[in-house]
């Protein structure tokens, strides 16, 4: 019998997510190369009866980092314990996790780039030698206790691989980047989610929602839930293409899948900063948003869609962005400001 992962309340993915989240790796769509490498690593660990090497997942939110982290222990038939960078404020918060871990179990730390430095340092020997050096007392009375740990696998997830210190990054045996999903993959994810949610989703509607989901499964699933409500309330539960389009329009989601916040970013860049170059902090301040929100959640898709480019002097809106928002580029744009695409 596969074990049910133990999820701590702090990091428990919400119930809705749980309902749609694939339970096994074979149920996941896309990320083929990552999946192939993980399959081999998991298979080898299982055959040898050893713990799997530590794995770091990075990529924008909603692309499957937590899903991989919850599927892998099921494949290995081991327990999963989860926590997150911000929840582990001091080394004492980490110690119970490590000392209570069963042999070969998985510890998942979400947002691992937000671990405070002293906590991170405790992880080094734990990851490398499965040992904890705990310092008790202070000054001349200080003593170090070496605690042997059971072998375990650390799975870290981050939206900012670049913010991880080199010593921590280097202790992961596998580092996997999760990229955006291709259209056929998004369509398949939506088809599967529609089945689980009992939505009568037309094939052309699935494709349309996929196109408007910013290549991100979590966003696709959220939009599908809204379309289900809309269809139930207004269309007898039939999510046709027309019904789906009307629902998306009502939610302020445009033909490229951008929402109000995405368009707000582009409009700020174009209207306030003349199309750029502008620093992300300046854009965030003007929009009254946290810089992290912009750089983690908004910018990756705008960059990928070539609506914005990054230049050494800041972000620049492209001709495609002006066209999409039906605005005209500034007449006095200098060469570096002139949209390149
Ligand atoms: P992250 O941890 O990267 O923010 P999650 O793993 O929580 O993202 O994914 C968000 C949701 O998207 C999941 O609940 C799941 O329903 C869906 N999802 C993510 N990746 C996949 C995938 N490869 N196949 C199917 N559904 C996926």
mmCIF file of N, CA and C in Angstrom, residues 75-127:
data_model
loop_
_atom_site.group_PDB
_atom_site.id
_atom_site.type_symbol
_atom_site.label_atom_id
_atom_site.label_comp_id
_atom_site.label_asym_id
_atom_site.label_seq_id
_atom_site.Cartn_x
_atom_site.Cartn_y
_atom_site.Cartn_z
ATOM 1 N N UNK A 75 6.171 7.336 -5.352
ATOM 2 C CA UNK A 75 6.878 6.379 -6.215
ATOM 3 C C UNK A 75 7.839 5.530 -5.394
ATOM 4 N N UNK A 76 8.435 6.155 -4.377
ATOM 5 C CA UNK A 76 9.434 5.457 -3.563
ATOM 6 C C UNK A 76 8.806 4.704 -2.403
ATOM 7 N N UNK A 77 7.514 4.944 -2.201
ATOM 8 C CA UNK A 77 6.798 4.382 -1.053
ATOM 9 C C UNK A 77 7.452 4.771 0.274
ATOM 10 N N UNK A 78 7.780 6.032 0.383
ATOM 11 C CA UNK A 78 8.356 6.547 1.640
ATOM 12 C C UNK A 78 7.504 7.722 2.118
ATOM 13 N N UNK A 79 7.730 8.135 3.352
ATOM 14 C CA UNK A 79 6.945 9.234 3.924
ATOM 15 C C UNK A 79 7.437 10.587 3.397
ATOM 16 N N UNK A 80 6.514 11.536 3.416
ATOM 17 C CA UNK A 80 6.854 12.900 3.011
ATOM 18 C C UNK A 80 6.530 13.846 4.165
ATOM 19 N N UNK A 81 7.474 14.712 4.461
ATOM 20 C CA UNK A 81 7.242 15.755 5.455
ATOM 21 C C UNK A 81 7.489 17.070 4.747
ATOM 22 N N UNK A 82 6.600 18.046 4.940
ATOM 23 C CA UNK A 82 6.805 19.296 4.205
ATOM 24 C C UNK A 82 6.924 20.487 5.143
ATOM 25 N N UNK A 83 7.721 21.441 4.688
ATOM 26 C CA UNK A 83 7.835 22.705 5.403
ATOM 27 C C UNK A 83 8.185 23.767 4.358
ATOM 28 N N UNK A 84 8.494 24.969 4.829
ATOM 29 C CA UNK A 84 8.851 25.993 3.848
ATOM 30 C C UNK A 84 9.886 26.948 4.433
ATOM 31 N N UNK A 85 10.613 27.602 3.556
ATOM 32 C CA UNK A 85 11.669 28.523 3.981
ATOM 33 C C UNK A 85 11.209 29.498 5.055
ATOM 34 N N UNK A 86 10.101 30.236 4.827
ATOM 35 C CA UNK A 86 9.691 31.224 5.829
ATOM 36 C C UNK A 86 9.246 30.602 7.161
ATOM 37 N N UNK A 87 8.785 29.331 7.149
ATOM 38 C CA UNK A 87 8.328 28.706 8.400
ATOM 39 C C UNK A 87 9.500 28.282 9.281
ATOM 40 N N UNK A 88 10.661 28.082 8.659
ATOM 41 C CA UNK A 88 11.825 27.634 9.425
ATOM 42 C C UNK A 88 12.662 28.856 9.804
ATOM 43 N N UNK A 89 12.264 29.501 10.873
ATOM 44 C CA UNK A 89 12.876 30.795 11.215
ATOM 45 C C UNK A 89 14.235 30.646 11.893
ATOM 46 N N UNK A 90 14.390 29.570 12.662
ATOM 47 C CA UNK A 90 15.646 29.363 13.398
ATOM 48 C C UNK A 90 16.024 27.892 13.332
ATOM 49 N N UNK A 91 17.314 27.569 13.590
ATOM 50 C CA UNK A 91 17.723 26.160 13.511
ATOM 51 C C UNK A 91 16.846 25.243 14.352
ATOM 52 N N UNK A 92 16.372 25.753 15.496
ATOM 53 C CA UNK A 92 15.542 24.878 16.357
ATOM 54 C C UNK A 92 14.252 24.432 15.655
ATOM 55 N N UNK A 93 13.808 25.205 14.678
ATOM 56 C CA UNK A 93 12.599 24.805 13.942
ATOM 57 C C UNK A 93 12.873 23.631 12.996
ATOM 58 N N UNK A 94 14.116 23.542 12.561
ATOM 59 C CA UNK A 94 14.477 22.509 11.583
ATOM 60 C C UNK A 94 14.765 21.169 12.260
ATOM 61 N N UNK A 95 15.320 21.248 13.507
ATOM 62 C CA UNK A 95 15.807 20.040 14.171
ATOM 63 C C UNK A 95 14.744 18.937 14.300
ATOM 64 N N UNK A 96 13.521 19.237 14.756
ATOM 65 C CA UNK A 96 12.538 18.140 14.866
ATOM 66 C C UNK A 96 12.255 17.457 13.534
ATOM 67 N N UNK A 97 12.244 18.244 12.461
ATOM 68 C CA UNK A 97 12.008 17.631 11.150
ATOM 69 C C UNK A 97 13.084 16.595 10.855
ATOM 70 N N UNK A 98 14.332 16.986 11.083
ATOM 71 C CA UNK A 98 15.437 16.096 10.713
ATOM 72 C C UNK A 98 15.560 14.903 11.652
ATOM 73 N N UNK A 99 15.321 15.138 12.941
ATOM 74 C CA UNK A 99 15.538 14.036 13.891
ATOM 75 C C UNK A 99 14.374 13.035 13.890
ATOM 76 N N UNK A 100 13.199 13.475 13.468
ATOM 77 C CA UNK A 100 12.057 12.546 13.457
ATOM 78 C C UNK A 100 11.876 11.834 12.127
ATOM 79 N N UNK A 101 12.751 12.123 11.190
ATOM 80 C CA UNK A 101 12.567 11.586 9.841
ATOM 81 C C UNK A 101 12.779 10.078 9.806
ATOM 82 N N UNK A 102 11.877 9.370 9.100
ATOM 83 C CA UNK A 102 12.076 7.931 8.903
ATOM 84 C C UNK A 102 13.169 7.693 7.862
ATOM 85 N N UNK A 103 13.744 6.502 7.875
ATOM 86 C CA UNK A 103 14.794 6.149 6.917
ATOM 87 C C UNK A 103 14.304 6.386 5.478
ATOM 88 N N UNK A 104 15.106 7.050 4.686
ATOM 89 C CA UNK A 104 14.850 7.307 3.253
ATOM 90 C C UNK A 104 13.647 8.212 2.964
ATOM 91 N N UNK A 105 13.078 8.817 4.012
ATOM 92 C CA UNK A 105 11.912 9.683 3.805
ATOM 93 C C UNK A 105 12.312 10.965 3.063
ATOM 94 N N UNK A 106 11.285 11.681 2.590
ATOM 95 C CA UNK A 106 11.532 12.919 1.846
ATOM 96 C C UNK A 106 11.138 14.123 2.703
ATOM 97 N N UNK A 107 12.021 15.096 2.795
ATOM 98 C CA UNK A 107 11.684 16.379 3.415
ATOM 99 C C UNK A 107 11.572 17.397 2.292
ATOM 100 N N UNK A 108 10.388 17.982 2.158
ATOM 101 C CA UNK A 108 10.175 18.978 1.100
ATOM 102 C C UNK A 108 10.193 20.370 1.719
ATOM 103 N N UNK A 109 11.071 21.215 1.239
ATOM 104 C CA UNK A 109 11.097 22.608 1.715
ATOM 105 C C UNK A 109 10.758 23.516 0.542
ATOM 106 N N UNK A 110 9.566 24.103 0.616
ATOM 107 C CA UNK A 110 9.122 25.033 -0.420
ATOM 108 C C UNK A 110 9.776 26.393 -0.160
ATOM 109 N N UNK A 111 9.889 27.189 -1.182
ATOM 110 C CA UNK A 111 10.500 28.519 -1.069
ATOM 111 C C UNK A 111 11.820 28.446 -0.298
ATOM 112 N N UNK A 112 12.660 27.545 -0.734
ATOM 113 C CA UNK A 112 13.894 27.280 0.019
ATOM 114 C C UNK A 112 14.844 28.485 -0.028
ATOM 115 N N UNK A 113 14.651 29.373 -0.993
ATOM 116 C CA UNK A 113 15.516 30.562 -1.062
ATOM 117 C C UNK A 113 15.236 31.516 0.103
ATOM 118 N N UNK A 114 14.134 31.289 0.818
ATOM 119 C CA UNK A 114 13.816 32.173 1.936
ATOM 120 C C UNK A 114 14.265 31.622 3.293
ATOM 121 N N UNK A 115 15.057 30.542 3.272
ATOM 122 C CA UNK A 115 15.599 30.008 4.532
ATOM 123 C C UNK A 115 16.602 30.992 5.104
ATOM 124 N N UNK A 116 16.496 31.318 6.399
ATOM 125 C CA UNK A 116 17.532 32.170 6.984
ATOM 126 C C UNK A 116 18.885 31.456 6.967
ATOM 127 N N UNK A 117 19.933 32.246 6.845
ATOM 128 C CA UNK A 117 21.296 31.697 6.723
ATOM 129 C C UNK A 117 21.651 30.661 7.806
ATOM 130 N N UNK A 118 21.375 30.944 9.112
ATOM 131 C CA UNK A 118 21.759 29.964 10.145
ATOM 132 C C UNK A 118 21.047 28.617 9.966
ATOM 133 N N UNK A 119 19.827 28.654 9.472
ATOM 134 C CA UNK A 119 19.099 27.394 9.241
ATOM 135 C C UNK A 119 19.746 26.658 8.081
ATOM 136 N N UNK A 120 20.052 27.436 7.051
ATOM 137 C CA UNK A 120 20.687 26.865 5.862
ATOM 138 C C UNK A 120 21.985 26.145 6.251
ATOM 139 N N UNK A 121 22.754 26.771 7.160
ATOM 140 C CA UNK A 121 24.036 26.174 7.523
ATOM 141 C C UNK A 121 23.872 24.822 8.216
ATOM 142 N N UNK A 122 22.799 24.678 8.987
ATOM 143 C CA UNK A 122 22.516 23.377 9.607
ATOM 144 C C UNK A 122 22.239 22.314 8.561
ATOM 145 N N UNK A 123 21.676 22.754 7.456
ATOM 146 C CA UNK A 123 21.325 21.793 6.412
ATOM 147 C C UNK A 123 22.556 21.194 5.731
ATOM 148 N N UNK A 124 23.655 21.970 5.709
ATOM 149 C CA UNK A 124 24.822 21.496 4.957
ATOM 150 C C UNK A 124 25.280 20.108 5.404
ATOM 151 N N UNK A 125 25.570 19.960 6.735
ATOM 152 C CA UNK A 125 26.069 18.655 7.201
ATOM 153 C C UNK A 125 24.946 17.621 7.167
ATOM 154 N N UNK A 126 23.711 18.094 7.381
ATOM 155 C CA UNK A 126 22.585 17.147 7.341
ATOM 156 C C UNK A 126 22.470 16.541 5.950
ATOM 157 N N UNK A 127 22.616 17.400 4.926
ATOM 158 C CA UNK A 127 22.476 16.906 3.551
ATOM 159 C C UNK A 127 23.668 16.050 3.141
#
